[in-house]
Amino acid sequence: MTTAREHVALVITGEGSGGDAANSSQVQPEVTQGDDTDSAYGDEISTYTASVRSSIYDYPERYGRTYHAYQEGRYTLPTDEAELDRLDIHHHLILRAMQNRLYFAPIPADFAGRVLDIATGTGIWPIDFADMHPAATVIGNDLAPTQPTMVPPNVSFYIDDVEDSWNYPEREAFDFIHARFLAGAIADWPKLLQQCYAHTKPGGYVEFQDWNTWLYSQDGTLPVESALDKFHQMGCAGRHAQGYNMRPGPDLEQYLKDAGFVDIEVQKILLPLGPWPKDKFMKEIGIINLVQMEKAVEGICLAVLTRLPPEAGGPWSWEAVQVFLADIRKDMRNTKIHGLYDFFIVHGRRPKI
């Protein structure tokens, strides 16, 4: 099985082609075969491998937070320990909201196919899936190498950008493709779904689990002048205006239909923010959501507000962001504000014919 670092080298070297050579005005040098008996050949590979590692592990830092190095700037949130902790809490939140199920697609208990987890983050979903289905082959990909090294033997992690062209050959098509939490991370959703369709085996499934990140209340308890509402209007709307869908959840069904998937099923789950619900289960969900959102807001605000153009009231200083964050977190804990998010689980099947 290809290791994560081997695939890293493949992906990065693949970028160097730079586009359509037929349209290039540059003279292309003649490519000749090197002498693989040359002792310098191994040194050259070692040097290149070290350069690749450096380009991936040399994390840029802003405002005390660290970010992914490969394809720097493609994803706006940090990749440091604080964010990884939040992502694991996020995983637990959705796991509980889904009644302790990893997925809703009709995958059999004895599943032994190939699985791809897009933008895997900490790798916790593919690890859990691999433990549940030890005969499956599970791959997780992400822009940052934030996954653990001690994993089940049927799990591999690749450093990859899912918005680039996928390099998996036809013989490595997937029986199940899964993705979560891509709100604000994808510039071209139709292209992503088309690539999913092309790399899913006939009869195989895809499942996307994602947010509508706009908070709302059913009883009018979220004032428009509150810091919490302003955060969503400025943070979420700001990223949305940059061309990254911050509410892909409601659009997932159409994305799958347009790509050609059939037998599409949609489930919507309500996720309260904070401990305000009376129902015991919903209160638990609200508290877990509060914990992860209190951790999330700094990364979102630093990513968006400090880069706002002057005509949009920016850029904000770090100090101004911290004051705003204190007000946001105060509103999050206010039990008089009954905030809700919609979360969607959508799966579909590629036709067999």
Coordinates of C-alpha atoms in Angstrom, one line a residue:
M1 CA 0.0 0.0 0.0
T2 CA 1.3 3.5 -0.8
T3 CA 2.4 5.4 2.3
A4 CA 1.3 8.9 3.0
R5 CA 4.7 10.4 2.4
E6 CA 5.1 8.6 -0.9
H7 CA 1.8 10.1 -2.1
V8 CA 2.9 13.5 -0.9
A9 CA 5.8 13.4 -3.3
L10 CA 3.5 12.3 -6.1
V11 CA 1.1 15.1 -5.6
I12 CA 3.7 17.8 -5.3
T13 CA 5.7 16.7 -8.3
G14 CA 2.5 16.5 -10.3
E15 CA 1.9 20.2 -9.7
G16 CA 5.1 21.1 -11.5
S17 CA 3.7 20.4 -15.0
G18 CA 2.1 23.8 -14.8
G19 CA -0.7 23.3 -17.2
D20 CA -1.1 22.5 -20.9
A21 CA 2.3 22.2 -22.5
A22 CA 0.8 22.6 -26.0
N23 CA -0.2 26.1 -25.1
S24 CA 3.2 27.0 -23.5
S25 CA 5.4 29.6 -25.2
Q26 CA 8.5 28.3 -23.4
V27 CA 10.9 25.9 -25.0
Q28 CA 10.8 22.6 -23.2
P29 CA 14.2 21.0 -22.5
E30 CA 14.8 17.5 -23.8
V31 CA 14.2 14.9 -21.1
T32 CA 16.9 12.2 -21.0
Q33 CA 17.1 9.2 -18.8
G34 CA 19.6 9.4 -16.0
D35 CA 22.0 6.8 -14.9
D36 CA 20.4 5.0 -12.0
T37 CA 23.8 3.5 -11.1
D38 CA 25.2 6.9 -10.2
S39 CA 25.8 7.2 -6.5
A40 CA 24.5 10.8 -6.6
Y41 CA 21.1 9.6 -7.8
G42 CA 20.2 8.5 -4.2
D43 CA 21.5 11.7 -2.8
E44 CA 19.3 13.7 -5.2
I45 CA 16.2 11.8 -4.1
S46 CA 17.0 12.3 -0.5
T47 CA 17.5 16.0 -1.0
Y48 CA 14.2 16.3 -2.9
T49 CA 12.4 14.3 -0.2
A50 CA 13.8 16.6 2.5
S51 CA 12.6 19.6 0.5
V52 CA 9.1 18.1 0.1
R53 CA 8.9 17.4 3.9
S54 CA 10.0 20.9 4.6
S55 CA 7.3 22.4 2.4
I56 CA 4.7 20.5 4.2
Y57 CA 5.8 20.6 7.8
D58 CA 7.1 24.2 7.9
Y59 CA 3.9 25.6 9.2
P60 CA 3.3 29.4 8.7
E61 CA 2.3 31.3 11.9
R62 CA -0.1 34.2 12.3
Y63 CA -1.2 35.8 15.5
G64 CA 0.2 32.9 17.5
R65 CA -1.7 30.2 15.5
T66 CA -0.2 27.9 13.0
Y67 CA -1.6 27.0 9.5
H68 CA -1.1 24.4 6.8
A69 CA 2.0 24.9 4.6
Y70 CA 1.0 22.8 1.6
Q71 CA -1.2 24.9 -0.7
E72 CA -0.9 27.7 1.9
G73 CA -4.0 29.8 2.3
R74 CA -6.4 27.4 0.6
Y75 CA -8.0 26.6 4.0
T76 CA -8.4 29.5 6.4
L77 CA -8.6 27.8 9.9
P78 CA -5.5 26.8 11.9
T79 CA -4.0 23.4 12.1
D80 CA -2.4 23.7 15.5
E81 CA -3.1 21.6 18.6
A82 CA -5.9 23.8 19.8
E83 CA -7.7 23.4 16.5
L84 CA -7.1 19.6 16.4
D85 CA -8.6 19.3 19.8
R86 CA -11.7 21.2 18.6
L87 CA -12.0 19.0 15.5
D88 CA -12.1 15.9 17.8
I89 CA -14.8 17.6 19.9
H90 CA -16.6 18.4 16.6
H91 CA -16.4 14.7 15.7
H92 CA -17.9 13.8 19.0
L93 CA -20.7 16.3 18.5
I94 CA -21.8 14.9 15.2
L95 CA -21.4 11.3 16.3
R96 CA -23.8 12.0 19.3
A97 CA -26.2 13.9 17.1
M98 CA -26.2 11.0 14.6
Q99 CA -27.1 8.6 17.5
N100 CA -23.5 7.3 17.6
R101 CA -23.4 6.4 13.9
L102 CA -20.5 7.3 11.6
Y103 CA -22.6 7.3 8.5
F104 CA -26.1 6.8 7.2
A105 CA -25.3 5.2 3.8
P106 CA -26.4 1.5 3.5
I107 CA -22.9 0.1 4.0
P108 CA -23.0 -3.6 5.1
A109 CA -21.5 -4.8 8.4
D110 CA -19.0 -7.0 6.5
F111 CA -18.0 -4.2 4.1
A112 CA -14.6 -4.9 2.6
G113 CA -14.3 -2.2 -0.1
R114 CA -12.2 0.9 -0.7
V115 CA -13.1 4.1 1.3
L116 CA -11.9 7.7 0.9
D117 CA -12.5 10.3 3.6
I118 CA -12.1 13.8 2.0
A119 CA -10.3 16.5 4.0
T120 CA -9.9 14.1 6.9
G121 CA -8.6 16.5 9.5
T122 CA -7.3 14.6 12.6
G123 CA -8.1 11.3 10.9
I124 CA -10.5 10.2 13.6
W125 CA -13.4 9.3 11.2
P126 CA -11.3 6.9 9.0
I127 CA -9.7 5.4 12.1
D128 CA -13.1 4.7 13.6
F129 CA -14.4 3.4 10.3
A130 CA -11.4 1.1 9.9
D131 CA -11.9 -0.3 13.4
M132 CA -15.5 -1.0 12.5
H133 CA -14.7 -2.6 9.1
P134 CA -11.3 -4.2 9.4
A135 CA -11.5 -5.8 5.9
A136 CA -11.9 -2.3 4.3
T137 CA -9.1 -0.3 2.8
V138 CA -9.5 3.3 4.2
I139 CA -7.7 6.4 2.9
G140 CA -7.9 9.9 4.4
N141 CA -6.6 13.0 2.6
D142 CA -5.9 16.5 3.8
L143 CA -3.9 19.6 3.2
A144 CA -2.0 19.2 6.5
P145 CA -0.3 16.2 8.0
T146 CA -2.2 16.4 11.3
Q147 CA -3.1 12.7 11.6
P148 CA -1.6 10.2 14.1
T149 CA 1.1 7.7 13.1
M150 CA -0.3 4.8 15.2
V151 CA -3.4 3.8 13.2
P152 CA -5.1 0.5 12.2
P153 CA -3.2 -1.4 9.5
N154 CA -6.0 -0.8 6.9
V155 CA -5.7 3.1 7.1
S156 CA -3.4 5.4 5.1
F157 CA -3.3 9.2 5.0
Y158 CA -2.3 11.2 2.0
I159 CA -1.4 14.9 1.8
D160 CA -3.6 16.2 -1.0
D161 CA -5.8 19.0 -2.2
V162 CA -9.2 17.6 -3.1
E163 CA -9.8 20.6 -5.4
D164 CA -6.9 19.6 -7.7
S165 CA -7.4 16.9 -10.3
W166 CA -7.5 13.5 -8.6
N167 CA -4.7 11.1 -9.4
Y168 CA -6.3 7.8 -8.4
P169 CA -6.3 5.3 -11.3
E170 CA -9.5 3.6 -12.4
R171 CA -8.4 0.4 -10.7
E172 CA -8.4 2.3 -7.4
A173 CA -12.0 3.6 -7.6
F174 CA -13.8 3.8 -4.3
D175 CA -16.8 1.9 -3.0
F176 CA -17.6 4.7 -0.5
I177 CA -16.5 8.3 -0.4
H178 CA -17.2 10.3 2.7
A179 CA -16.8 14.0 3.6
R180 CA -17.7 16.2 6.6
F181 CA -17.3 19.8 7.6
L182 CA -16.4 21.3 4.2
A183 CA -18.3 24.5 4.8
G184 CA -16.1 27.4 3.8
A185 CA -13.4 25.1 2.4
I186 CA -14.5 24.4 -1.2
A187 CA -14.4 26.9 -4.0
D188 CA -16.0 24.6 -6.7
W189 CA -18.6 22.2 -5.3
P190 CA -19.8 20.9 -8.7
K191 CA -16.3 20.0 -9.7
L192 CA -15.7 18.2 -6.4
L193 CA -18.9 16.1 -6.8
Q194 CA -18.0 15.4 -10.4
Q195 CA -14.6 14.0 -9.3
C196 CA -16.4 12.0 -6.6
Y197 CA -18.7 10.5 -9.2
A198 CA -15.8 9.7 -11.6
H199 CA -13.9 7.9 -8.8
T200 CA -16.8 6.0 -7.3
K201 CA -17.4 2.4 -8.5
P202 CA -20.7 1.8 -10.1
G203 CA -23.1 0.9 -7.3
G204 CA -20.8 2.7 -4.8
Y205 CA -22.0 5.4 -2.4
V206 CA -21.0 8.9 -1.4
E207 CA -22.0 10.7 1.8
F208 CA -21.6 14.3 2.7
Q209 CA -22.3 15.7 6.2
D210 CA -22.3 19.4 6.4
W211 CA -23.6 22.6 8.0
N212 CA -25.6 25.6 7.2
T213 CA -23.3 27.7 9.3
W214 CA -25.9 30.6 9.7
L215 CA -27.2 30.5 13.3
Y216 CA -30.9 31.3 13.7
S217 CA -33.6 31.0 16.4
Q218 CA -37.1 29.7 16.1
D219 CA -38.5 32.1 18.7
G220 CA -36.8 35.4 17.8
T221 CA -34.3 35.3 20.7
L222 CA -31.2 36.0 18.5
P223 CA -31.1 39.8 18.3
V224 CA -29.5 41.2 15.2
E225 CA -27.5 43.7 17.3
S226 CA -26.0 40.8 19.4
A227 CA -22.3 40.0 18.9
L228 CA -23.2 36.4 18.2
D229 CA -25.4 37.4 15.2
K230 CA -22.8 39.9 14.0
F231 CA -20.2 37.2 14.1
H232 CA -22.2 35.0 11.8
Q233 CA -23.1 37.9 9.5
M234 CA -19.5 39.1 9.3
G235 CA -17.5 35.9 9.6
C236 CA -19.7 33.5 7.7
A237 CA -21.0 36.0 5.2
G238 CA -17.4 37.3 4.6
R239 CA -16.1 33.9 3.7
H240 CA -19.2 33.2 1.6
A241 CA -18.6 36.4 -0.3
Q242 CA -15.1 35.2 -1.2
G243 CA -16.7 32.3 -3.1
Y244 CA -16.6 29.6 -0.5
N245 CA -20.1 28.2 0.3
M246 CA -20.6 28.5 4.1
R247 CA -24.0 26.8 4.0
P248 CA -23.4 23.8 1.7
G249 CA -25.8 21.5 3.8
P250 CA -29.0 22.6 2.1
D251 CA -27.3 22.4 -1.4
L252 CA -25.9 18.9 -1.0
E253 CA -28.9 17.1 -2.5
Q254 CA -28.8 19.2 -5.6
Y255 CA -25.0 18.8 -5.9
L256 CA -25.3 15.0 -5.8
K257 CA -28.2 15.0 -8.3
D258 CA -26.3 17.3 -10.7
A259 CA -23.3 15.0 -10.6
G260 CA -25.4 11.9 -11.5
F261 CA -26.0 10.2 -8.2
V262 CA -29.3 8.4 -7.6
D263 CA -31.2 7.0 -4.6
I264 CA -30.3 10.2 -2.7
E265 CA -31.5 10.4 0.9
V266 CA -31.4 13.6 3.0
Q267 CA -31.6 13.9 6.8
K268 CA -31.5 17.2 8.6
I269 CA -30.5 17.4 12.3
L270 CA -31.0 20.4 14.5
L271 CA -27.9 21.4 16.5
P272 CA -28.6 23.8 19.4
L273 CA -25.8 26.2 20.6
G274 CA -25.5 26.2 24.3
P275 CA -27.3 24.6 27.3
W276 CA -30.7 26.2 26.8
P277 CA -32.8 23.2 25.5
K278 CA -35.0 21.5 28.1
D279 CA -34.7 18.1 26.4
K280 CA -31.8 16.2 28.0
F281 CA -30.4 14.9 24.8
M282 CA -30.6 18.3 23.0
K283 CA -29.0 20.0 26.0
E284 CA -26.1 17.6 25.8
I285 CA -25.7 18.4 22.0
G286 CA -25.9 22.1 22.8
I287 CA -23.2 21.9 25.4
I288 CA -20.8 19.9 23.2
N289 CA -21.5 22.4 20.4
L290 CA -20.8 25.3 22.7
V291 CA -17.5 23.8 23.7
Q292 CA -16.3 23.4 20.1
M293 CA -17.7 26.8 18.9
E294 CA -16.0 28.6 21.7
K295 CA -12.8 27.2 20.4
A296 CA -13.7 27.8 16.7
V297 CA -14.6 31.5 16.8
E298 CA -11.0 32.8 17.3
G299 CA -9.7 31.0 14.2
I300 CA -12.7 32.2 12.1
C301 CA -12.4 35.8 13.2
L302 CA -8.7 36.0 12.8
A303 CA -9.0 34.4 9.3
V304 CA -11.8 36.8 8.1
L305 CA -11.8 40.0 10.1
T306 CA -8.1 40.7 10.0
R307 CA -8.3 40.5 6.2
L308 CA -11.4 42.6 5.6
P309 CA -10.8 45.4 3.1
P310 CA -11.3 49.0 4.3
E311 CA -14.6 49.3 2.4
A312 CA -15.9 46.4 4.5
G313 CA -14.8 47.9 7.8
G314 CA -11.4 46.2 8.0
P315 CA -8.9 45.1 8.6
W316 CA -9.4 44.5 12.3
S317 CA -6.5 44.5 14.8
W318 CA -5.8 41.5 16.9
E319 CA -6.9 43.5 20.0
A320 CA -10.2 44.4 18.4
V321 CA -10.8 40.8 17.5
Q322 CA -10.2 39.7 21.1
V323 CA -12.8 42.2 22.5
F324 CA -15.3 40.9 19.9
L325 CA -14.6 37.3 20.9
A326 CA -15.3 38.0 24.5
D327 CA -18.7 39.4 23.5
I328 CA -19.5 36.5 21.2
R329 CA -18.7 33.9 23.9
K330 CA -20.8 35.8 26.4
D331 CA -23.8 35.5 24.0
M332 CA -23.1 31.8 23.4
R333 CA -23.5 31.1 27.1
N334 CA -26.6 33.3 27.4
T335 CA -29.5 30.8 27.9
K336 CA -32.0 33.5 26.8
I337 CA -30.6 33.2 23.3
H338 CA -31.9 30.0 21.7
G339 CA -29.6 29.5 18.7
L340 CA -29.8 26.6 16.3
Y341 CA -27.9 25.3 13.3
D342 CA -29.1 23.0 10.6
F343 CA -26.9 20.0 9.8
F344 CA -27.4 17.8 6.8
I345 CA -26.5 14.2 6.1
V346 CA -26.9 13.4 2.4
H347 CA -25.9 10.1 0.7
G348 CA -26.4 8.8 -2.9
R349 CA -25.4 6.0 -5.1
R350 CA -23.6 5.9 -8.4
P351 CA -25.8 3.9 -10.9
K352 CA -24.5 0.4 -11.8
I353 CA -25.2 1.1 -15.5

